[in-house]
XYZ file of C-alpha atoms in Angstrom:
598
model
C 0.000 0.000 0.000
C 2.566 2.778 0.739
C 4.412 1.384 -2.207
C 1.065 2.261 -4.489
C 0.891 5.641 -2.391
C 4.401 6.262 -3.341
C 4.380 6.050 -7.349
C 0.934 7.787 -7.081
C 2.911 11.113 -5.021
C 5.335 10.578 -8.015
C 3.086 10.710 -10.697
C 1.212 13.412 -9.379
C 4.367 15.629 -8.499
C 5.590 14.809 -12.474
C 2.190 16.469 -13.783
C 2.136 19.583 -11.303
C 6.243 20.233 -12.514
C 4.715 19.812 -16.108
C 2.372 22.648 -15.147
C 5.321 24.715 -13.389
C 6.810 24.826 -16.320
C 3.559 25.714 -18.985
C 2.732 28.231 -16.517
C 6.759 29.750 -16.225
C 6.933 29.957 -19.726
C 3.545 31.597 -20.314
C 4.790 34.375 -17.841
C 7.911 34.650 -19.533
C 5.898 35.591 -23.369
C 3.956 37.842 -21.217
C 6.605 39.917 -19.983
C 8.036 39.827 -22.850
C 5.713 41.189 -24.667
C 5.056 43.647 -21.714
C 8.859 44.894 -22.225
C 8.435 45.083 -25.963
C 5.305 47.452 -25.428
C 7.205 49.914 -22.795
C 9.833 49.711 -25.235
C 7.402 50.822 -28.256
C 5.739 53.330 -25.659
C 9.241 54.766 -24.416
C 10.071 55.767 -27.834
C 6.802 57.138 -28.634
C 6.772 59.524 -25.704
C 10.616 60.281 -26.181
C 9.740 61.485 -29.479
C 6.482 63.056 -29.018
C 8.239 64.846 -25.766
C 11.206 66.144 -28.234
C 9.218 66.796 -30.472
C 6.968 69.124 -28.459
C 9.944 70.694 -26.718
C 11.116 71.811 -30.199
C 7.642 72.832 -31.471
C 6.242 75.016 -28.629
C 6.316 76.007 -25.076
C 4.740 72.842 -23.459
C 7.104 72.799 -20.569
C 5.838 70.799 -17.407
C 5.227 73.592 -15.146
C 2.877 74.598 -11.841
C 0.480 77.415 -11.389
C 1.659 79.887 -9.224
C -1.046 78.646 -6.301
C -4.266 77.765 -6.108
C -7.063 80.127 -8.079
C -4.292 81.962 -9.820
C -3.369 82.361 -13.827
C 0.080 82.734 -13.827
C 2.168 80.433 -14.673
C 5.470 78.920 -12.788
C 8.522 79.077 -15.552
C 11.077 78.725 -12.266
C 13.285 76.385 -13.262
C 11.476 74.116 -9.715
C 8.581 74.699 -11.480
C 9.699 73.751 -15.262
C 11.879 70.424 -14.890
C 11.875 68.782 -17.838
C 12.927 65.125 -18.214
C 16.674 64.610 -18.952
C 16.806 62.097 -21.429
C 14.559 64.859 -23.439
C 17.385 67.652 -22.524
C 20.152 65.533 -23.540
C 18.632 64.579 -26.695
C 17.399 67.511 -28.151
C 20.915 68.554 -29.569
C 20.932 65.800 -31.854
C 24.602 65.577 -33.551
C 25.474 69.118 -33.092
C 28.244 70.559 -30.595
C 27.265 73.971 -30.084
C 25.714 75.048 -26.910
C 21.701 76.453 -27.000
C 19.864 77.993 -24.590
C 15.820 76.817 -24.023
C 14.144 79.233 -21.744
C 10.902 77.998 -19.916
C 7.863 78.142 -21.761
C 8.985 79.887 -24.636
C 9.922 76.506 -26.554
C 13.514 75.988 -28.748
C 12.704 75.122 -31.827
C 13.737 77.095 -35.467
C 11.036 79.867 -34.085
C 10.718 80.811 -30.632
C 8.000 83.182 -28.851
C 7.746 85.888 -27.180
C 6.710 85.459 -22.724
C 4.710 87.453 -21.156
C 6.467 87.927 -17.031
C 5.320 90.384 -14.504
C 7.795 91.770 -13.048
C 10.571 89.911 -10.802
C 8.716 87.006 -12.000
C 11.578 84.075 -11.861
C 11.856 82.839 -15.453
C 14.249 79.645 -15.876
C 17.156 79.788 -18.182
C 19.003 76.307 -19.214
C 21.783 76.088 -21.398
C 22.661 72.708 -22.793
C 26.542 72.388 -23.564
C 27.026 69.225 -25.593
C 30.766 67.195 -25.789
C 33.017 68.448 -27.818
C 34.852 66.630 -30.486
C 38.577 66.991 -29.688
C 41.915 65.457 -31.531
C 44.076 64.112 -29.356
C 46.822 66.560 -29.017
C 43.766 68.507 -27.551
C 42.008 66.658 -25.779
C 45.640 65.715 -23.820
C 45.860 68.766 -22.865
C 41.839 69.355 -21.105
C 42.369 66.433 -19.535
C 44.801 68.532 -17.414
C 42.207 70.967 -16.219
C 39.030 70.042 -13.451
C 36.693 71.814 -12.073
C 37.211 73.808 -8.907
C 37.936 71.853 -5.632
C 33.805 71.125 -4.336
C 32.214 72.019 -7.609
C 32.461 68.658 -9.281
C 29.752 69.329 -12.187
C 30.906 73.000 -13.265
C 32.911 71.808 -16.257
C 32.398 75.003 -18.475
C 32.079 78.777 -17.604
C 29.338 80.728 -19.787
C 28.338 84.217 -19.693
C 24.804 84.701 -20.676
C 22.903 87.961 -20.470
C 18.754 89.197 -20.767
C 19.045 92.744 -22.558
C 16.428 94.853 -23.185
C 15.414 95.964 -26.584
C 14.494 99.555 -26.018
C 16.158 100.390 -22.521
C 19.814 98.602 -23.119
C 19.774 97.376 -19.541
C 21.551 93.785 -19.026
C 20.628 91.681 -16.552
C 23.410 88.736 -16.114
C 21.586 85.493 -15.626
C 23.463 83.077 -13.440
C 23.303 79.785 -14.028
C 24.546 76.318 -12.019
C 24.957 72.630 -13.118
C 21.249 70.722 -12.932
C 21.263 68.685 -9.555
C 19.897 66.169 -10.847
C 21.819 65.640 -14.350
C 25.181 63.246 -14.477
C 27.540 66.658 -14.715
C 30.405 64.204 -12.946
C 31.798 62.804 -16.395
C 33.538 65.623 -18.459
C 32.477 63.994 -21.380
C 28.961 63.876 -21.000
C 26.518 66.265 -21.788
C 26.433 69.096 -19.524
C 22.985 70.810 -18.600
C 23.095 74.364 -16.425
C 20.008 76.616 -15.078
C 19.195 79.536 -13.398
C 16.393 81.408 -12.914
C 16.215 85.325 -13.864
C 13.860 87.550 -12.355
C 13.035 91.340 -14.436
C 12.055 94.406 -13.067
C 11.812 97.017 -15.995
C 8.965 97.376 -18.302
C 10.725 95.901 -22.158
C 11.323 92.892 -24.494
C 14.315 91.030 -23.129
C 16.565 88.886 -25.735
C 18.151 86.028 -24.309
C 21.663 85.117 -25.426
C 25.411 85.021 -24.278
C 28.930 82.717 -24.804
C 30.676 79.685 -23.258
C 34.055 80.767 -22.732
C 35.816 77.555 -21.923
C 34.668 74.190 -22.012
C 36.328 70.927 -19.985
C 37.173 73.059 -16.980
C 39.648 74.860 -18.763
C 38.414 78.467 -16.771
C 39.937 76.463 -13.530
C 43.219 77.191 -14.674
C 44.706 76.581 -11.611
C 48.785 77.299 -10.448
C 50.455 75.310 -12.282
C 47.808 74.662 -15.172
C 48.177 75.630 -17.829
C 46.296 77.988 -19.532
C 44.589 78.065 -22.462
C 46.105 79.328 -25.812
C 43.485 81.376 -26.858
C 40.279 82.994 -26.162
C 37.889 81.321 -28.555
C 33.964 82.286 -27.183
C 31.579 79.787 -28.237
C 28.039 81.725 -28.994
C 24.872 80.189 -26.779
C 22.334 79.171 -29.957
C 19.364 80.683 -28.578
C 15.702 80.603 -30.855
C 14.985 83.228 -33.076
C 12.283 85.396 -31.847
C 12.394 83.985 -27.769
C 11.777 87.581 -25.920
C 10.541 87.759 -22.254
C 7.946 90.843 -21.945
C 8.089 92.532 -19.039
C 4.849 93.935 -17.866
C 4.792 96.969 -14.343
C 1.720 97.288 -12.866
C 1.443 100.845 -11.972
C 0.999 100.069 -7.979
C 3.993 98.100 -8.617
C 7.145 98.927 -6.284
C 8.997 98.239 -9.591
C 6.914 100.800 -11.204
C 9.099 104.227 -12.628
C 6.597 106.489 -10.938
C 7.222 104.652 -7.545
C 10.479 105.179 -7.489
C 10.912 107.876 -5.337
C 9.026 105.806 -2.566
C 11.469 103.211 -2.154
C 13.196 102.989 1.128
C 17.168 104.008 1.488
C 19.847 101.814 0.786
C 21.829 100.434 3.847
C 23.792 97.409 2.308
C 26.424 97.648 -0.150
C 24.919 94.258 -2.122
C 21.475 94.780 -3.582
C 21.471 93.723 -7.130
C 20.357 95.952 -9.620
C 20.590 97.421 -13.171
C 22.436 100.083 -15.069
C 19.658 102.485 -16.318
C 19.892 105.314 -18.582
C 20.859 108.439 -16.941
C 17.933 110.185 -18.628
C 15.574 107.524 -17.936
C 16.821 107.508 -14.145
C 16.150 111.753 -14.009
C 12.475 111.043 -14.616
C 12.573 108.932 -12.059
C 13.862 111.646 -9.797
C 16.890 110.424 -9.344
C 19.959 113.238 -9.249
C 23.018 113.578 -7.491
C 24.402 110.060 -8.656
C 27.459 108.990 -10.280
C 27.371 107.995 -13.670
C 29.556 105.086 -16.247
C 29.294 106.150 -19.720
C 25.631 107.425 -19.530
C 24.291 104.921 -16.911
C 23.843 105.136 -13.232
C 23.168 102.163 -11.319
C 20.142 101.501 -9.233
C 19.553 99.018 -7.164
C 15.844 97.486 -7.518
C 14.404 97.499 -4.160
C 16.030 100.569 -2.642
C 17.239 104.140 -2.958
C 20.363 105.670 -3.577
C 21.590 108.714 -1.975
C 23.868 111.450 -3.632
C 26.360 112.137 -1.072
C 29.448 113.702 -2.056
C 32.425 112.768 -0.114
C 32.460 115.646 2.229
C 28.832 114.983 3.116
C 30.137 111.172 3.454
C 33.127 112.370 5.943
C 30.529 114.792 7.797
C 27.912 111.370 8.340
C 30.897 109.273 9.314
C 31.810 111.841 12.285
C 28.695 112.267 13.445
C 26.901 109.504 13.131
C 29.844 107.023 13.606
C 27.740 104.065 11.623
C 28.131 100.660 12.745
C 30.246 101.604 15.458
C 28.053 100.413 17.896
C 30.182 97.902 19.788
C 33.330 100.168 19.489
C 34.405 101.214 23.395
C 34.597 104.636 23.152
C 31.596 105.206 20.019
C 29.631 107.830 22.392
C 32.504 109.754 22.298
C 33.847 112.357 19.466
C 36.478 113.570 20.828
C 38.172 110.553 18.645
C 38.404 110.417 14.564
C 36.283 107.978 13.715
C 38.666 105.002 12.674
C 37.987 102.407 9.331
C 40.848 99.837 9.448
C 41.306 99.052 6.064
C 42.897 95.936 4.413
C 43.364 95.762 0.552
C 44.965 95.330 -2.708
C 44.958 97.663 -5.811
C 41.325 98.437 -6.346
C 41.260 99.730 -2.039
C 44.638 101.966 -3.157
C 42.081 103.245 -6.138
C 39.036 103.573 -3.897
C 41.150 105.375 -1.128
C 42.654 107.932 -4.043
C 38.607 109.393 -4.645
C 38.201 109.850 -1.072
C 41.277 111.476 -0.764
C 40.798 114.071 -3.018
C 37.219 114.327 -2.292
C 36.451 112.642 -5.981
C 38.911 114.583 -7.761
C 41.110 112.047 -8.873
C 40.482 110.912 -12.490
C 37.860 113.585 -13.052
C 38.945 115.431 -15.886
C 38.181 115.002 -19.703
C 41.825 114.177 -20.819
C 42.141 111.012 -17.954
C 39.807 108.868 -19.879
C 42.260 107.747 -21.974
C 45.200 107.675 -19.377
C 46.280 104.281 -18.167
C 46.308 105.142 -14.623
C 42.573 105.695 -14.714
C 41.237 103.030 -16.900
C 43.334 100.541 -15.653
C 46.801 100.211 -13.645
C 48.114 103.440 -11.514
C 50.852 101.744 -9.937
C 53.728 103.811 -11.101
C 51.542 107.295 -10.203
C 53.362 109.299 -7.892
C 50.310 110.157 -6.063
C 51.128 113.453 -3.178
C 48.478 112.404 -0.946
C 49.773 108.917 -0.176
C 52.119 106.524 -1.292
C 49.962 103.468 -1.906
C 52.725 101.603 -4.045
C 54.733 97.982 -2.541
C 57.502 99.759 -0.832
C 55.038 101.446 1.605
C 52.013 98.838 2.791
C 51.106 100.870 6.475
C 49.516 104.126 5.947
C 47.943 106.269 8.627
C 45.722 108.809 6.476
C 43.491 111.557 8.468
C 40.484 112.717 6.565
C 38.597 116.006 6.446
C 35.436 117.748 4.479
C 37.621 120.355 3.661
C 40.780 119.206 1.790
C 39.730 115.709 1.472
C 42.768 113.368 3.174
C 46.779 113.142 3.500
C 49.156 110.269 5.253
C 50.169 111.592 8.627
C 52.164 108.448 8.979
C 53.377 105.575 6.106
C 55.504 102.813 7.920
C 56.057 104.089 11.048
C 57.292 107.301 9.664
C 56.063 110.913 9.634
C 54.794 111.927 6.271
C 52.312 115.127 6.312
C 51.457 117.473 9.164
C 46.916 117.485 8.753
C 46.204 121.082 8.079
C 42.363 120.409 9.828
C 40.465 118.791 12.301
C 40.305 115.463 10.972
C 36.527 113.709 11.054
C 37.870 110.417 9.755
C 40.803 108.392 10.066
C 42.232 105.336 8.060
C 44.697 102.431 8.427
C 45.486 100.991 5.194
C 47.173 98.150 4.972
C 48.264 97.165 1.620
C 48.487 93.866 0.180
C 48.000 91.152 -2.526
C 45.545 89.543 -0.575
C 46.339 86.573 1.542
C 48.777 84.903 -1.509
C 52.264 84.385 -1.262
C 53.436 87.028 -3.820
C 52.808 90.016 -0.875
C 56.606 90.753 -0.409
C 57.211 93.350 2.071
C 53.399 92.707 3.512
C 53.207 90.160 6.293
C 49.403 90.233 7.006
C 49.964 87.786 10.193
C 52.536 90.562 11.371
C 49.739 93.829 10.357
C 47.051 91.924 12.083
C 49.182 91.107 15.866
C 48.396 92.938 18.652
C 51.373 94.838 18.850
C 51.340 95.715 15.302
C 47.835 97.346 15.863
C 48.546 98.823 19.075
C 50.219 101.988 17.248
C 47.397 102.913 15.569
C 43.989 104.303 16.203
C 41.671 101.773 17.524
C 39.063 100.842 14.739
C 35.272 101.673 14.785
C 35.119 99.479 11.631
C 37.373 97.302 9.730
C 36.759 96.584 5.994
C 38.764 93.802 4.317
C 39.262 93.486 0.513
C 39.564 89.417 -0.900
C 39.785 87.826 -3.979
C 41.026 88.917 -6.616
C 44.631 88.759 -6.243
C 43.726 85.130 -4.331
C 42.002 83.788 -7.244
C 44.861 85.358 -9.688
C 47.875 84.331 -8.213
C 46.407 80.921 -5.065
C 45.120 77.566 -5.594
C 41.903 77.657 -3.876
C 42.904 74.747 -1.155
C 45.994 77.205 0.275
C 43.881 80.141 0.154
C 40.762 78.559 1.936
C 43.587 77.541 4.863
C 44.763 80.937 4.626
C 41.414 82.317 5.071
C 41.087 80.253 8.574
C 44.237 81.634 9.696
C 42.330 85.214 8.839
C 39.542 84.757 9.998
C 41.091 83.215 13.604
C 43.144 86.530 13.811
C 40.329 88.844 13.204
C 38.446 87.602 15.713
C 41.056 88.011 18.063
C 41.696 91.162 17.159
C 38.162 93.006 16.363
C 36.008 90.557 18.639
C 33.202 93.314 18.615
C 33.708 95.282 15.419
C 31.454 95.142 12.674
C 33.577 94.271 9.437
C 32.776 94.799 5.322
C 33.993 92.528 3.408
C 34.783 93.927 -0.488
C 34.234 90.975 -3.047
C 36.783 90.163 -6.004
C 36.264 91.922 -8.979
C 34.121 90.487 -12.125
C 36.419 89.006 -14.726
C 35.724 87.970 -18.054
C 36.534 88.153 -21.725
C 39.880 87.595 -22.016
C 42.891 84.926 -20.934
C 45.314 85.984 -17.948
C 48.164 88.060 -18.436
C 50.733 90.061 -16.496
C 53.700 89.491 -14.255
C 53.465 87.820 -11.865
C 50.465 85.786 -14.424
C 47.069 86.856 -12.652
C 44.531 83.617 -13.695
C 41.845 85.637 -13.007
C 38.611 84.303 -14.279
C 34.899 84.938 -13.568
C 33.844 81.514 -11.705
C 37.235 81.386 -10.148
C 36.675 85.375 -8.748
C 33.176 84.653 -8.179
C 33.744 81.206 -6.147
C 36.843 82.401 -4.090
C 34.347 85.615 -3.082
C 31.478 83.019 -2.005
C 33.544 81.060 0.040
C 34.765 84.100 1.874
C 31.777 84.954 2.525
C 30.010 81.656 3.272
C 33.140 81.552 6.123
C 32.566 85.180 7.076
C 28.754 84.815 7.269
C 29.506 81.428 9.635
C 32.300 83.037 12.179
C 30.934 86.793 12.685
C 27.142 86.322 12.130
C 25.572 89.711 12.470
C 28.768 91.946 12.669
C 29.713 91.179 8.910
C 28.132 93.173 6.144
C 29.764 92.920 2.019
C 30.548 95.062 -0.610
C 29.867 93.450 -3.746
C 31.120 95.571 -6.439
C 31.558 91.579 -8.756
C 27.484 92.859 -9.208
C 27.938 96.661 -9.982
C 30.736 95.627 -12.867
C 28.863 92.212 -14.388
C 25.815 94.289 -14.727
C 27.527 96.126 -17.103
C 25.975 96.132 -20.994
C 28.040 93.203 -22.984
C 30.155 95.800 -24.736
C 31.318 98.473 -21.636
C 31.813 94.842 -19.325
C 34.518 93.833 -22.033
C 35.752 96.978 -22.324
C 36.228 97.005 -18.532
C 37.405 93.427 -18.709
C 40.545 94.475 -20.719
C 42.253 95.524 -17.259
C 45.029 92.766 -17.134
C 45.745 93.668 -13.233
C 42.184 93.227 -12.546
C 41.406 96.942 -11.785
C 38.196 99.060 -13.114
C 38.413 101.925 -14.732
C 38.372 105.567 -12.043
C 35.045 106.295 -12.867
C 33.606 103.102 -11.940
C 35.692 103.159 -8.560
C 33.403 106.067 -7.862
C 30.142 103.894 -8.335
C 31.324 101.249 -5.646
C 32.312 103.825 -3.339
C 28.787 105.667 -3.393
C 27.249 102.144 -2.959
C 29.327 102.092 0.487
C 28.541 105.622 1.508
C 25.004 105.126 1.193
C 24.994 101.202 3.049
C 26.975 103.654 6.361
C 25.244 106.754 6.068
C 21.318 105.929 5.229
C 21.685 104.125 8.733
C 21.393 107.172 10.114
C 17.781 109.019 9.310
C 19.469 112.423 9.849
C 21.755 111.544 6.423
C 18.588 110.027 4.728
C 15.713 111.067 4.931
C 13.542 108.427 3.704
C 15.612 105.431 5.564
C 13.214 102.757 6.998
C 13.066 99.342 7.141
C 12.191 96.866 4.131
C 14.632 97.404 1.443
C 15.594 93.961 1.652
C 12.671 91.665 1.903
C 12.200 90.764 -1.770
C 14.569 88.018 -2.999
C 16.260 89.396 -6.079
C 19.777 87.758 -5.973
């Protein structure tokens, strides 16, 4: 009986395998054909998704919120699948640019924005096809130390039709793209927010590809300047629409609060479009005046700047003797070329480089180191000048080095220790920063009411960014030991572009490198001294610049801006001291800052 029982368990277990098996193969035709119909699908909607990305603007995107029209063309609000991205250059090498919801095909469109509506700009940068002798040499260059997927530096403007103004759109690898490999295709966004009623073209240049911008000591660097255009669709415009009750809006202009930081962003505007708007009394750059958007700039003249620092004594708060003026008030000042070139307007109360012969002169477009200058000396052989300001007859060095120089003829309402050097890079010389910066060092000068500190751009020019962030921590350490309670500005590099580095000593200046040395600063800055550190971007002021005067400025192989533009920056600092006091301006109050608009 269990023998019967036993080939009956058999027989039955050989026709249930038989039925395994019918059933395994069964589900293997089925997902089969499953596979081949996502396959057929994927390349349907691959096409039909390339296809409509070429045709028209039928970008994924959000509403801006429940109930309301407007659309989201943020680059969070517009992401677009990145197989489409990376296929939609086909065979071709040259970079394009596909702006949100105005499409990127042969014909683009024109977008209707409100103003400071964020608009997302992505520029697609496919390989490059390299011979060998070439590509050898790329493979030399990567990106900067913690910015794996920036393999290519692009400059890429929105200018208006009718009003010239440039707005510089900043773009950053795509998070989620595969920007590790250097030969893959590269995809970079940004959003860009307008605030001025016009038609704004889209368009702008990759300057080098492969990481070749990172050209850093002992690269090296690249043979020549070769600017690859940004294809961008014919006819893509962005239309900028101010509602009269707008804050943006020209009439409203004169009801924006003061300016009290030196880093707003802003535009370069006409100067007869900025006189309707009532504004007078500031500098211009070759017709333009600079405005920030969400605040007002004063036109103080240096005396009036000198008279506000004395009296008021701005951010001197936590300075031990502030309620008193029976002392100068004190700026300790630490900087390279462009401070010697800021220091030389206030000086001579603005007159240096005014006249209509010095716009031509090298000194004042570009490099004044051989100027004999009476006022101070400014040059390598002297880096420690004490320099006593008045309203009257603007400023002279009572002491350089430890040394007498000139006997002050007035009163003086402001004082100034310059320090000069090349930043914190090894090429200072005669400068020992560590040695400026000890206690006993300081101790023979005026204590400071505020110290402002000038980075970058000989750091970038002439340091690989790993010394100079270990440099900066050595800073920063003896800053805090010596101004514990002192509010400090810190001056950003300048903007460089358009053109490969030259000079002696070389000076590898370059935009991203400038602009990434200057956010690291102040990422550290921001971290160590929380409220009691304000900056000075002037990178802002100079990249806002129209394409053509920003390459003209860029031609400076020292990295200096020409006089009249020094004179820009250093209204942008008067007003961020002196509209913190309402007695200097008259229409300070709170709010300048609360819109997002960097």
């Amino acid at each position: 009986m269990a023998r019967h029982e036993g080939i009956d368990r058999a027989g039955r277990s050989s026709s249930s395998s038989s039925r395994v098996v019918v059933r395994l193969r069964r589900k293997r035709r089925a997902l089969l054909l499953v596979l081949v119909m996502m396959l057929v699908m994927t390349a349907w909607s691959t096409t039909s998704s390339l296809r409509q990305l070429r045709d028209d603007s039928t970008w994924t995107h959000r509403t801006a919120g429940s109930g309301e029209d407007a659309a989201d063309y943020s680059c969070a609000g517009t992401r677009v699948d990145p197989a489409v991205l990376t296929r939609a250059y086909g065979n071709d090498t040259q970079a394009f640019a596909l702006v949100a919801g105005a499409g990127m095909g042969e014909a683009g469109r024109v977008l209707d924005v409100e103003a400071g509506q964020p608009v997302c700009v992505r520029v697609v940068v496919p390989p490059a096809q390299t011979g060998d002798a070439v590509a050898e040499l790329v493979e030399q260059h990567q990106p900067l130390a913690g910015h794996p997927g920036l393999w290519d530096s692009m400059i890429v403007d929105a200018v208006g039709a009718a009003t010239g103004i440039g707005v510089s759109v900043a773009v950053a690898p795509v998070p989620h793209m595969h920007m590790a490999e250097r030969r893959a295709v590269h995809v970079y966004e940004g959003d860009v927010r307008l605030f001025d009623a016009d038609s704004f073209a889209i368009g702008g240049v990759v300057e080098f590809r492969d990481a070749q911008w990172n050209y850093e000591p002992p690269t090296p660097v690249p043979q020549q300047y070769a600017p690859e255009e940004i294809r961008v669709a014919a006819g893509t415009l962005l239309r900028v629409g101010v509602a009269p009750g707008s804050r943006f809006h020209p009439r409203n202009y004169a009801a924006l609060p003061a300016c009290t930081r030196a880093d707003e962003p802003g535009r370069w505007m006409a100067a007869n479009a900025a006189r309707a708007r009532g504004v007078f009394g500031v500098p211009q750059y070759d017709g333009r005046v600079w405005l920030p958007y969400a605040c007002r700039l004063q036109g103080y003249t240096y005396s009036e700047t000198l008279r506000c620092l004395d009296s008021a004594r701005p951010l001197a708060g936590n300075s031990s003797r502030s309620s008193s003026s029976a002392e100068a008030y004190t700026i300790h000042w630490y900087g390279d070329t462009g401070t010697r070139r800021a220091l030389k307007k206030i000086t001579s109360l603005g007159e240096w480089c005014t006249g209509s012969d010095t716009h031509s002169q090298q000194r004042c477009i570009c490099d004044d180191s051989g100027e004999v200058f009476a006022r101070f000396t400014g040059q390598n052989s002297v880096r420690d000048a004490l320099i006593e300001l008045n309203d009257e007859d603007g400023g002279w060095a009572v002491r350089e080095n430890g040394h007498p120089r000139h006997k002050p003829r007035f009163a003086a309402l402001a004082r100034v220790y310059y320090h000069r050097w090349e930043g914190l890079s090894r090429y200072n010389g005669a400068s020992d920063w560590r040695r400026a910066l000890a206690p006993d060092a300081l101790g023979a000068y005026p204590t400071a009411d505020l110290v402002i500190v000038a980075l970058g751009t000989p750091d970038a020019a002439l340091t690989p960014f790993l010394e100079f962030t270990q440099q900066l921590d050595e800073l920063v350490a003896l800053l805090k030991a010596s101004y514990a309670d002192r509010h400090i500005i810190v001056r950003s590099p300048q903007h460089a572009c358009c053109r490969l580095p030259a000079g002696k000593p070389l000076r590898r200046m370059q935009k991203d490198r400038n602009r990434l040395f200057g956010e690291y600063a102040t990422r550290l800055f921001a971290l160590h001294f929380g409220p009691l550190v304000h900056f000075w971007d002037v990178a802002r002021i100079a990249e806002a610049l129209p394409p053509a005067q920003r390459r003209s400025v860029a031609e400076c192989a020292v990295g200096n801006v020409p006089a009249a533009l020094v004179e820009v920056e250093n209204h942008v600092l008067a007003n961020s001291l002196c509209n913190l006091d309402p007695f200097f301006a008259d229409a300070a109050r709170t709010g300048a800052n609360e819109l997002e608009l960097a």
